[in-house]
Coordinates of C-alpha atoms in Angstrom, one line a residue:
Chain W
M160 CA 36.7 -83.5 162.4
D161 CA 39.3 -85.9 161.2
L162 CA 40.8 -85.2 157.8
D163 CA 39.2 -87.5 155.2
W164 CA 42.1 -88.0 152.8
F165 CA 39.8 -89.6 150.2
E166 CA 37.4 -86.7 150.3
L167 CA 40.4 -84.2 150.0
A168 CA 41.9 -86.1 147.0
S169 CA 38.5 -86.3 145.2
S170 CA 37.9 -82.6 145.8
I171 CA 41.3 -81.7 144.3
F172 CA 40.5 -84.0 141.4
N173 CA 37.2 -82.3 140.9
S174 CA 38.8 -78.9 141.0
I175 CA 41.4 -79.9 138.4
F176 CA 38.7 -81.6 136.3
V177 CA 36.4 -78.5 136.3
A178 CA 39.3 -76.1 135.7
T179 CA 40.7 -78.2 132.8
L180 CA 37.3 -78.5 131.1
A181 CA 36.5 -74.8 131.6
T182 CA 39.9 -73.8 130.2
I183 CA 39.5 -76.1 127.2
I184 CA 36.0 -74.8 126.4
N185 CA 37.3 -71.2 126.9
L186 CA 40.1 -71.9 124.4
I187 CA 37.7 -73.3 121.8
I188 CA 35.3 -70.3 122.1
G189 CA 37.8 -67.6 123.3
I190 CA 40.4 -67.7 120.5
P191 CA 37.9 -67.3 117.6
L192 CA 36.1 -64.6 119.7
A193 CA 39.4 -62.7 120.2
I194 CA 40.1 -63.0 116.4
F195 CA 36.6 -61.7 115.6
I196 CA 37.0 -58.8 118.0
T197 CA 40.4 -57.7 116.7
R198 CA 40.0 -58.4 113.0
K199 CA 36.4 -57.4 112.3
E200 CA 35.3 -53.7 112.4
T201 CA 31.7 -54.2 113.2
I202 CA 29.3 -53.0 115.9
L203 CA 29.0 -56.5 117.2
S204 CA 32.7 -56.9 117.6
R205 CA 32.8 -53.6 119.6
I206 CA 30.0 -54.7 121.9
L207 CA 31.6 -58.1 122.5
D208 CA 34.9 -56.3 123.3
I209 CA 33.2 -54.5 126.1
L210 CA 31.1 -57.5 127.3
V211 CA 34.3 -59.7 127.6
D212 CA 35.2 -57.8 130.7
V213 CA 31.9 -58.1 132.5
P214 CA 32.9 -61.2 134.6
Y215 CA 35.8 -59.2 136.1
V216 CA 33.3 -56.8 137.7
V217 CA 30.5 -59.1 138.7
P218 CA 30.9 -60.9 142.0
S219 CA 31.6 -64.6 141.4
A220 CA 28.7 -65.7 143.6
A221 CA 26.3 -63.5 141.6
L222 CA 27.7 -64.7 138.3
G223 CA 27.5 -68.4 139.5
F224 CA 23.9 -67.8 140.7
S225 CA 22.9 -66.3 137.3
V226 CA 24.6 -69.1 135.3
G227 CA 22.8 -71.7 137.6
L228 CA 19.5 -69.9 137.1
F229 CA 19.9 -69.9 133.3
W230 CA 21.0 -73.6 132.9
S231 CA 18.5 -74.9 135.5
T232 CA 15.6 -73.7 133.2
Q233 CA 17.0 -75.9 130.4
A234 CA 15.0 -79.1 130.8
F235 CA 17.5 -81.3 129.1
I236 CA 20.2 -80.8 131.7
S237 CA 20.2 -81.2 135.4
N238 CA 23.7 -82.3 136.2
E239 CA 25.2 -80.0 138.9
L240 CA 28.8 -80.7 137.7
F241 CA 27.8 -79.3 134.4
F242 CA 26.5 -76.1 136.1
V243 CA 29.8 -75.8 138.0
I244 CA 31.8 -76.1 134.7
M245 CA 29.6 -73.5 133.0
A246 CA 30.0 -71.1 136.0
H247 CA 33.8 -71.5 136.0
M248 CA 33.9 -71.0 132.3
S249 CA 31.9 -67.8 132.6
M250 CA 34.2 -66.6 135.3
T251 CA 37.5 -67.3 133.5
F252 CA 36.9 -66.8 129.8
P253 CA 38.1 -63.1 129.9
F254 CA 41.6 -64.4 130.8
I255 CA 41.9 -66.3 127.5
V256 CA 40.1 -63.7 125.3
R257 CA 41.8 -60.6 126.7
N258 CA 45.3 -62.2 126.6
T259 CA 44.7 -63.4 123.0
I260 CA 43.4 -59.9 122.0
G261 CA 46.6 -58.5 123.4
G262 CA 48.8 -60.9 121.4
L263 CA 46.8 -60.2 118.2
S264 CA 47.2 -56.5 118.7
D265 CA 51.0 -57.0 118.4
L266 CA 50.5 -58.5 114.9
S267 CA 49.7 -56.2 112.1
I268 CA 46.8 -57.2 110.0
D269 CA 49.0 -56.4 107.0
T270 CA 51.1 -59.4 107.9
E271 CA 48.2 -61.7 107.8
D272 CA 46.9 -60.1 104.5
T273 CA 50.3 -60.5 102.9
A274 CA 50.3 -64.2 103.8
R275 CA 46.9 -64.6 102.1
T276 CA 48.1 -62.9 98.9
L277 CA 51.1 -65.2 98.9
G278 CA 48.7 -68.2 98.8
A279 CA 48.0 -69.1 102.4
R280 CA 44.4 -70.1 103.2
P281 CA 42.9 -68.7 106.5
F282 CA 43.8 -71.7 108.6
A283 CA 47.4 -71.6 107.3
V284 CA 47.6 -67.9 108.1
F285 CA 46.5 -68.6 111.6
S286 CA 48.7 -71.6 112.2
L287 CA 51.9 -70.3 110.5
I288 CA 51.7 -66.5 111.0
S289 CA 49.3 -65.6 113.9
F290 CA 49.7 -68.5 116.2
P291 CA 53.5 -68.2 116.7
V292 CA 53.0 -64.5 117.7
I293 CA 50.1 -65.1 120.0
K294 CA 51.2 -68.4 121.4
F295 CA 52.7 -67.0 124.6
S296 CA 49.6 -64.8 125.2
I297 CA 47.4 -67.9 124.9
I298 CA 49.6 -69.8 127.3
A299 CA 49.5 -66.9 129.8
G300 CA 45.7 -67.0 129.4
I301 CA 45.5 -70.7 129.9
I302 CA 47.5 -70.5 133.2
M303 CA 45.5 -67.6 134.5
S304 CA 42.2 -69.2 133.5
F305 CA 43.2 -72.5 135.0
T306 CA 44.5 -71.1 138.3
R307 CA 41.5 -68.8 138.7
S308 CA 39.2 -71.7 138.2
I309 CA 41.1 -73.9 140.7
G310 CA 40.7 -71.2 143.4
E311 CA 37.0 -70.4 142.6
T312 CA 34.6 -70.7 145.6
G313 CA 31.7 -68.3 145.3
A314 CA 30.5 -69.4 141.9
T315 CA 30.8 -73.1 142.8
T316 CA 28.8 -72.9 146.0
A317 CA 26.2 -70.7 144.3
V318 CA 25.3 -73.3 141.6
S319 CA 25.8 -76.5 143.5
A320 CA 25.5 -77.9 147.0
T321 CA 26.8 -81.4 146.1
V322 CA 29.9 -80.9 143.8
N323 CA 32.8 -81.0 146.1
T324 CA 35.7 -78.9 144.8
A325 CA 38.8 -78.2 146.9
P326 CA 37.9 -74.6 147.7
A327 CA 34.3 -75.6 148.6
L328 CA 35.7 -78.2 151.0
I329 CA 38.2 -75.8 152.5
K330 CA 35.4 -73.2 153.0
R331 CA 33.3 -75.9 154.8
M332 CA 36.3 -76.8 157.0
I333 CA 36.8 -73.2 158.0
E334 CA 33.1 -72.7 158.7
T335 CA 33.2 -75.7 161.1
D336 CA 36.4 -74.4 162.8
N337 CA 38.6 -77.2 161.4
F338 CA 41.5 -74.9 160.8
F339 CA 44.2 -77.5 160.9
E340 CA 42.5 -79.7 158.3
A341 CA 41.8 -76.6 156.2
S342 CA 45.5 -75.7 156.3
I343 CA 46.5 -79.2 155.2
A344 CA 44.0 -79.1 152.4
I345 CA 45.3 -75.6 151.3
I346 CA 48.9 -76.9 151.2
A347 CA 47.9 -80.0 149.3
L348 CA 46.0 -77.8 146.8
I349 CA 48.9 -75.4 146.4
V350 CA 51.4 -78.3 145.9
V351 CA 49.3 -80.1 143.3
T352 CA 48.4 -76.9 141.4
S353 CA 52.0 -75.8 141.3
I354 CA 53.1 -79.2 139.9
I355 CA 50.4 -78.9 137.2
I356 CA 51.4 -75.3 136.3
F357 CA 55.1 -76.2 136.2
T358 CA 54.3 -79.1 133.9
L359 CA 52.0 -77.0 131.7
R360 CA 54.7 -74.4 131.3
K361 CA 57.2 -77.1 130.3
V362 CA 54.9 -78.9 127.9
L363 CA 53.6 -75.7 126.3
G364 CA 57.1 -74.3 125.8
F365 CA 56.8 -71.1 127.8
K366 CA 60.1 -69.4 127.5
R367 CA 61.7 -66.9 129.9
V368 CA 63.8 -65.3 127.0
S369 CA 61.9 -64.0 124.0
R370 CA 63.4 -63.2 120.7
Chain T
M213 CA 44.7 -58.2 75.8
P214 CA 45.3 -56.3 79.1
L215 CA 46.5 -58.4 82.0
V216 CA 44.5 -56.5 84.5
D217 CA 41.2 -55.0 83.5
I218 CA 39.3 -52.9 86.1
Q219 CA 35.7 -52.0 85.1
N220 CA 33.5 -49.4 86.9
L221 CA 35.0 -50.1 90.3
T222 CA 33.5 -48.4 93.3
V223 CA 34.7 -49.1 96.8
T224 CA 33.2 -47.8 100.0
Y225 CA 34.1 -47.8 103.7
G226 CA 30.6 -47.4 105.3
R227 CA 29.2 -44.3 103.8
K228 CA 32.6 -42.9 102.7
V229 CA 33.3 -43.6 99.0
A230 CA 37.0 -44.5 98.7
L231 CA 37.1 -45.3 95.0
K232 CA 34.5 -44.0 92.5
N233 CA 33.9 -45.6 89.1
I234 CA 37.5 -46.6 88.3
N235 CA 38.2 -47.9 84.8
L236 CA 41.7 -49.0 84.2
T237 CA 43.6 -51.5 82.1
I238 CA 47.2 -52.7 82.8
N239 CA 49.2 -54.4 80.1
P240 CA 51.6 -57.3 80.6
D241 CA 55.1 -56.3 81.7
E242 CA 53.9 -52.7 82.4
Y243 CA 55.3 -50.7 85.3
L244 CA 52.4 -48.6 86.5
V245 CA 52.9 -46.1 89.3
I246 CA 49.9 -44.8 91.1
L247 CA 50.5 -41.4 92.5
G248 CA 48.2 -39.2 94.6
P249 CA 47.9 -37.2 97.8
T250 CA 47.2 -38.9 101.1
G251 CA 43.6 -40.3 101.2
A252 CA 43.3 -40.4 97.4
G253 CA 42.5 -44.1 97.5
K254 CA 45.8 -45.6 96.3
T255 CA 46.1 -48.3 98.9
T256 CA 42.4 -49.1 98.6
L257 CA 42.9 -49.6 94.9
L258 CA 45.7 -52.1 95.5
R259 CA 43.8 -53.9 98.3
T260 CA 40.8 -54.2 96.1
I261 CA 42.8 -55.7 93.2
T262 CA 44.4 -58.2 95.6
G263 CA 40.9 -59.2 96.9
L264 CA 41.6 -58.0 100.5
K265 CA 38.8 -55.4 100.1
K266 CA 35.5 -56.1 98.4
P267 CA 34.2 -53.6 95.9
K268 CA 30.7 -52.3 96.1
V269 CA 30.3 -52.2 92.4
G270 CA 32.4 -53.2 89.4
K271 CA 34.5 -56.0 88.1
I272 CA 38.2 -57.0 88.1
L273 CA 39.5 -59.3 85.3
I274 CA 42.9 -60.9 85.3
D275 CA 44.0 -62.3 82.0
G276 CA 40.4 -62.1 80.8
Q277 CA 39.0 -64.1 83.8
E278 CA 36.8 -62.3 86.3
V279 CA 38.2 -62.5 89.8
T280 CA 36.0 -60.0 91.6
K281 CA 34.8 -62.6 94.0
T282 CA 37.9 -64.8 94.1
R283 CA 39.7 -65.0 97.4
P284 CA 43.1 -63.3 97.7
E285 CA 45.0 -66.5 98.0
E286 CA 43.6 -67.6 94.6
R287 CA 44.3 -64.5 92.6
G288 CA 48.0 -65.0 91.9
M289 CA 49.3 -61.6 92.9
A290 CA 52.2 -60.8 95.3
Y291 CA 51.3 -57.8 97.5
L292 CA 53.9 -55.9 99.5
P293 CA 52.3 -53.5 102.0
Q294 CA 54.0 -50.4 103.3
T295 CA 55.4 -52.1 106.3
Y296 CA 57.0 -55.0 104.3
S297 CA 55.1 -57.4 106.7
L298 CA 57.9 -59.9 107.0
F299 CA 56.8 -62.9 109.2
P300 CA 58.5 -62.2 112.5
Y301 CA 59.0 -65.8 113.6
M302 CA 60.6 -67.0 110.4
N303 CA 64.1 -66.4 109.2
V304 CA 64.9 -64.8 105.9
K305 CA 65.0 -68.1 104.0
D306 CA 61.6 -69.3 105.5
N307 CA 60.1 -65.9 104.7
V308 CA 61.3 -66.1 101.1
L309 CA 60.0 -69.7 100.7
F310 CA 56.7 -69.0 102.3
S311 CA 54.6 -69.0 99.1
P312 CA 56.1 -72.1 97.4
K313 CA 55.6 -74.0 100.8
V314 CA 52.0 -73.1 101.3
R315 CA 51.1 -73.5 97.7
R316 CA 53.1 -76.8 97.6
S317 CA 54.3 -75.8 94.2
K318 CA 57.9 -77.0 94.5
T319 CA 59.8 -79.9 95.9
E320 CA 62.3 -79.5 98.8
E321 CA 65.2 -79.6 96.3
E322 CA 63.6 -77.1 94.0
M323 CA 62.9 -74.8 96.9
S324 CA 66.5 -75.0 98.1
V325 CA 67.8 -74.0 94.7
L326 CA 65.2 -71.2 94.4
A327 CA 66.1 -69.8 97.8
G328 CA 69.8 -69.6 96.8
E329 CA 68.9 -67.9 93.5
V330 CA 66.5 -65.4 94.9
L331 CA 68.7 -64.5 97.9
D332 CA 71.6 -64.0 95.5
M333 CA 69.5 -61.7 93.4
V334 CA 68.7 -59.4 96.3
G335 CA 72.1 -59.8 98.0
L336 CA 70.9 -61.6 101.1
R337 CA 72.4 -65.0 100.8
D338 CA 74.8 -64.6 103.7
R339 CA 71.9 -63.4 105.9
W340 CA 69.6 -66.4 105.2
D341 CA 69.2 -67.4 108.8
A342 CA 68.6 -63.9 110.2
Y343 CA 65.2 -63.0 111.7
P344 CA 63.4 -59.8 110.4
M345 CA 64.2 -57.9 113.6
E346 CA 67.9 -58.4 112.9
L347 CA 67.7 -56.8 109.5
S348 CA 68.2 -53.2 108.5
G349 CA 65.4 -51.3 106.6
G350 CA 67.0 -51.9 103.3
M351 CA 67.5 -55.6 104.0
M352 CA 63.9 -56.0 105.1
Q353 CA 62.8 -54.3 101.8
R354 CA 65.0 -56.7 99.8
C355 CA 63.8 -59.7 101.8
A356 CA 60.1 -58.7 101.1
L357 CA 61.0 -58.3 97.4
A358 CA 62.7 -61.7 97.4
R359 CA 59.6 -63.3 99.0
A360 CA 57.5 -61.8 96.2
I361 CA 59.9 -63.0 93.5
A362 CA 60.0 -66.5 94.8
T363 CA 56.2 -66.8 94.3
D364 CA 56.7 -67.0 90.5
L365 CA 53.7 -64.7 90.2
K366 CA 53.6 -62.3 87.4
I367 CA 51.8 -59.4 89.1
F368 CA 53.3 -57.4 91.9
L369 CA 51.4 -54.9 93.9
L370 CA 53.8 -52.7 95.8
D371 CA 52.5 -50.2 98.4
E372 CA 55.1 -47.5 99.0
P373 CA 57.9 -50.1 99.1
L374 CA 60.7 -47.6 99.4
K375 CA 59.0 -45.3 102.0
A376 CA 60.9 -46.4 105.1
L377 CA 64.3 -46.1 103.5
D378 CA 66.9 -43.3 103.8
A379 CA 67.3 -41.1 100.7
R380 CA 70.5 -42.7 99.4
L381 CA 69.2 -46.3 99.8
R382 CA 65.9 -45.3 98.2
L383 CA 67.7 -44.0 95.2
Q384 CA 69.8 -47.2 94.9
L385 CA 66.9 -49.6 95.4
R386 CA 64.5 -48.0 93.1
T387 CA 67.0 -48.5 90.2
E388 CA 67.4 -52.1 91.2
L389 CA 63.7 -52.6 91.6
R390 CA 62.8 -51.5 88.1
K391 CA 65.7 -53.5 86.6
L392 CA 64.6 -56.6 88.5
V393 CA 60.9 -56.2 87.6
K394 CA 61.8 -55.7 83.9
D395 CA 64.3 -58.5 83.8
L396 CA 61.7 -60.9 85.2
G397 CA 58.9 -59.8 83.0
I398 CA 56.6 -58.8 85.9
T399 CA 53.6 -56.5 85.7
C400 CA 54.0 -54.0 88.5
L401 CA 51.5 -51.7 90.2
H402 CA 53.5 -49.4 92.5
V403 CA 51.9 -46.9 94.9
T404 CA 53.8 -43.9 96.0
H405 CA 53.4 -40.2 96.9
D406 CA 57.0 -39.5 95.9
Q407 CA 56.8 -37.7 92.5
E408 CA 60.5 -38.2 91.7
E409 CA 60.2 -41.9 92.4
A410 CA 57.1 -42.1 90.2
L411 CA 58.7 -40.2 87.3
A412 CA 61.9 -42.4 87.5
L413 CA 60.2 -45.8 87.7
A414 CA 57.0 -45.6 85.7
D415 CA 56.2 -46.7 82.2
R416 CA 52.9 -45.0 83.0
I417 CA 51.7 -42.8 85.9
L418 CA 48.2 -42.8 87.1
I419 CA 47.1 -39.8 89.2
L420 CA 44.4 -40.5 91.7
N421 CA 42.6 -37.9 93.7
E422 CA 39.5 -38.3 96.0
G423 CA 39.0 -41.8 94.8
Q424 CA 38.9 -40.9 91.1
I425 CA 41.4 -41.2 88.2
V426 CA 42.5 -37.7 87.3
Q427 CA 44.8 -38.6 84.4
H428 CA 47.1 -41.4 83.4
G429 CA 49.8 -41.6 80.8
D430 CA 53.5 -41.4 79.9
P431 CA 55.4 -39.6 82.8
K432 CA 57.0 -37.0 80.5
I433 CA 53.6 -36.1 78.9
L434 CA 51.9 -35.9 82.3
Y435 CA 54.6 -33.6 83.6
Q436 CA 54.9 -31.4 80.5
D437 CA 51.5 -31.5 79.1
P438 CA 48.9 -32.2 81.8
Q439 CA 45.3 -32.3 81.0
T440 CA 44.0 -31.0 84.3
Y441 CA 45.0 -28.2 86.7
F442 CA 45.3 -30.8 89.5
T443 CA 47.9 -32.8 87.6
A444 CA 49.8 -29.7 86.6
D445 CA 49.8 -28.4 90.2
F446 CA 50.4 -31.8 91.8
L447 CA 53.5 -32.7 89.7
G448 CA 56.5 -30.6 90.5
E449 CA 56.4 -27.0 91.9
S450 CA 54.3 -24.4 90.2
N451 CA 53.4 -20.8 90.1
S452 CA 49.7 -20.1 89.5
F453 CA 47.6 -17.1 88.5
T454 CA 43.8 -16.8 88.0
G455 CA 42.4 -14.4 85.5
E456 CA 39.9 -13.7 82.7
V457 CA 40.4 -14.5 79.0
I458 CA 40.4 -11.3 77.0
A459 CA 41.6 -12.7 73.6
S460 CA 42.1 -16.1 72.1
D461 CA 43.4 -17.6 69.0
Q462 CA 44.7 -21.1 68.0
D463 CA 48.1 -20.6 69.5
R464 CA 47.6 -18.6 72.6
L465 CA 45.4 -16.9 75.1
Q466 CA 45.6 -13.4 76.5
V467 CA 44.5 -13.4 80.1
K468 CA 44.1 -10.4 82.4
I469 CA 45.1 -11.6 85.8
D470 CA 42.8 -11.0 88.8
T471 CA 45.2 -9.0 91.0
N472 CA 45.8 -6.1 88.6
D473 CA 45.4 -5.3 84.9
K474 CA 48.5 -7.2 83.9
V475 CA 48.0 -9.4 80.8
L476 CA 49.7 -12.7 80.5
I477 CA 50.0 -14.7 77.3
S478 CA 49.6 -18.5 77.7
R479 CA 49.2 -21.7 75.8
P480 CA 45.6 -22.3 74.6
L481 CA 43.3 -24.5 76.7
N482 CA 43.6 -28.2 76.1
T483 CA 39.9 -28.5 75.6
N484 CA 37.5 -26.2 73.8
N485 CA 38.9 -22.8 73.0
Q486 CA 35.6 -21.6 71.5
D487 CA 33.5 -18.9 73.3
I488 CA 35.9 -18.5 76.1
I489 CA 36.3 -14.7 76.0
G490 CA 35.4 -13.5 79.5
K491 CA 35.7 -16.9 81.1
K492 CA 37.8 -17.4 84.2
V493 CA 40.9 -19.5 83.8
I494 CA 43.8 -20.6 85.9
L495 CA 47.4 -20.3 84.5
T496 CA 50.2 -22.4 85.8
V497 CA 53.9 -22.6 85.1
K498 CA 56.6 -24.9 86.6
S499 CA 59.1 -23.2 88.9
E500 CA 62.0 -24.4 86.6
A501 CA 60.3 -22.7 83.7
T502 CA 60.0 -19.4 85.6
K503 CA 63.3 -17.8 84.4
V504 CA 65.0 -15.3 86.6
Y505 CA 67.4 -12.5 85.5
P506 CA 69.3 -9.8 87.3
N507 CA 67.4 -6.5 87.1
S508 CA 70.2 -4.9 85.1
Q509 CA 70.1 -7.6 82.4
S510 CA 67.9 -6.8 79.4
V511 CA 65.4 -9.5 78.5
A512 CA 64.0 -10.3 75.1
N513 CA 60.4 -9.3 74.6
E514 CA 60.5 -7.0 77.7
N515 CA 56.7 -6.4 77.7
S516 CA 55.5 -10.0 77.6
N517 CA 55.0 -12.2 80.7
I518 CA 57.6 -10.2 82.7
F519 CA 57.5 -9.5 86.4
R520 CA 59.8 -7.5 88.6
G521 CA 60.5 -8.4 92.1
E522 CA 62.8 -8.9 95.0
V523 CA 64.4 -12.1 96.3
I524 CA 63.1 -12.8 99.8
H525 CA 64.2 -16.4 100.4
H526 CA 66.7 -19.0 99.2
Y527 CA 65.8 -22.7 99.6
Y528 CA 69.0 -24.6 99.0
L529 CA 68.2 -28.1 97.7
G530 CA 71.7 -29.3 96.8
K531 CA 71.7 -29.5 93.0
Y532 CA 69.0 -26.8 92.7
T533 CA 68.0 -23.7 94.7
N534 CA 64.5 -22.3 94.8
L535 CA 64.3 -18.5 94.9
E536 CA 61.2 -17.0 96.5
I537 CA 60.6 -13.7 94.8
K538 CA 58.1 -11.2 96.1
V539 CA 56.3 -9.6 93.2
N540 CA 54.6 -6.4 94.4
E541 CA 52.5 -5.7 91.3
I542 CA 50.5 -9.0 91.8
S543 CA 50.9 -9.1 95.6
K544 CA 52.3 -12.6 95.7
S545 CA 55.5 -14.5 95.8
L546 CA 56.7 -16.6 92.9
L547 CA 59.2 -19.5 92.9
A548 CA 62.0 -19.8 90.5
K549 CA 64.2 -22.9 90.4
I550 CA 67.8 -22.3 89.4
S551 CA 71.1 -24.2 89.4
S552 CA 72.8 -23.9 92.8
F553 CA 75.9 -22.7 90.9
E554 CA 74.0 -19.6 90.0
Y555 CA 72.4 -18.6 93.2
E556 CA 75.1 -16.2 94.3
K557 CA 74.0 -14.0 91.4
Y558 CA 70.7 -13.5 93.3
P559 CA 71.5 -12.5 96.9
L560 CA 68.7 -11.7 99.3
K561 CA 66.9 -8.4 98.7
S562 CA 68.3 -8.2 95.2
K563 CA 66.0 -6.9 92.5
V564 CA 65.3 -9.4 89.7
K565 CA 63.2 -9.9 86.6
L566 CA 61.1 -13.0 86.0
R567 CA 60.1 -14.1 82.6
I568 CA 57.6 -16.9 81.7
A569 CA 57.6 -18.1 78.1
S570 CA 54.0 -18.3 76.8
S571 CA 54.7 -21.9 75.7
D572 CA 55.4 -22.8 79.3
L573 CA 52.3 -21.1 80.8
L574 CA 49.5 -23.7 80.8
S575 CA 45.8 -22.6 81.0
F576 CA 42.8 -24.5 82.4
L577 CA 39.2 -23.4 82.8
W578 CA 38.6 -22.3 86.4
R579 CA 36.4 -24.6 88.4
S580 CA 35.6 -23.2 91.8

């Protein structure tokens, strides 16, 4: 099989698109969830704290299959790309939530309470007090979630036969004994992903030296 | 009109009752120290007043306005938790100006002047750009205090603000703290479990135990004339005896103590002295009011409230020394606090006499 450069480029684009969307959705849901788990002493928060880790132990293909099964019963949606994004989101959200929980655990609740008594509203407390402390934990979570999603194969192939992500393409190449093409695709994926991660670290201000 | 008025306040954590039916008023410019053992509900009381903990029952009024359901940021109180809680990613100046910034209560120019004034007040002007982790414990405490002062708020809630400091700095800062609070006309609620700190700082002390107010009042009156045995025993070091009332008149009680037939003469009960013959009481005397004499020395009124014993321990406390004296006739040890200049007069194993003036021996009805 000759390497189809257009197919490779579009598969890498698909991988990046899915990973980006999954990470953004994880950020939107995951940070409030981490705040709820660390700052509220309820039975629900304890149960959620345990459930967060479930995707770590469930095989990705099984998780993808269950996600596909759930969403395919929803009559209003039939887009396979949507299923893939949901599957990737389910696989990778523990990275954002667990890292954010770790960051929040380093910040005493007294500090946030003091800020409130000094006149700060809850959003100001988060943006001025909590966020600077948990920022690097969130960035670590973003990078882990993004890279895990880029490399995800099992969940993708379990929910869709048509969405062509880079790992799905590489898997197909290996199954058809096109090892040279697979190697090229892997190198291309590594190079593109490394550039994106390097840029992410620069843009998000990830520092080697901490104060 | 009181500045803070707390009515029938009950606070719970699940099924545990942390505060039970608290009624308390605090006047403008008053320095109220809340004292109590660990788990008494001191911090819960402060957190409920700030709005960080919701009460189950009761009302809180500030300046006549009910604030029970008002959010913490709208109550107008500066709260200093035990850990100071300086904001780690802000320098000293940004920490100090946090409240005016988030409240948007001052212009940039006003804030700059305010920061200079407040940092001068607490002696941190030359460390304005330091981050909390670069400060010593004393500096952190002063920075937290400066942050509270810069709020322009008139109620401070301080939760063990001097706890983490060494003894010398604690002594120095507590004097500065009271002076500052008084100079600025601030109403202050200060939680501590350090009795000496409470006695030195307070206009009024409130004693809390198991979520309930035991007693509150002038520090001197609380120390010398407590209304309850808990207060008498909690403040200072005491010697206690249980016994049965055998005679009573307006000025004194005669109590036969439980361990033998010895009769002690004490002050009358603070409450009802009628029909108390045969009732069980507890007698208590401060260790500094338990006078010690060498055995050879004759003591006035030899037959009244006198014990004979042997010195079994010295506890050297610097200015004072506590003598632990084994009294065989009542099978217990008593403490006597003496000046450290005197303690060589009472070597270990020396025989001594102890005398307790009946006016120093307080009596309370026994509640098992």
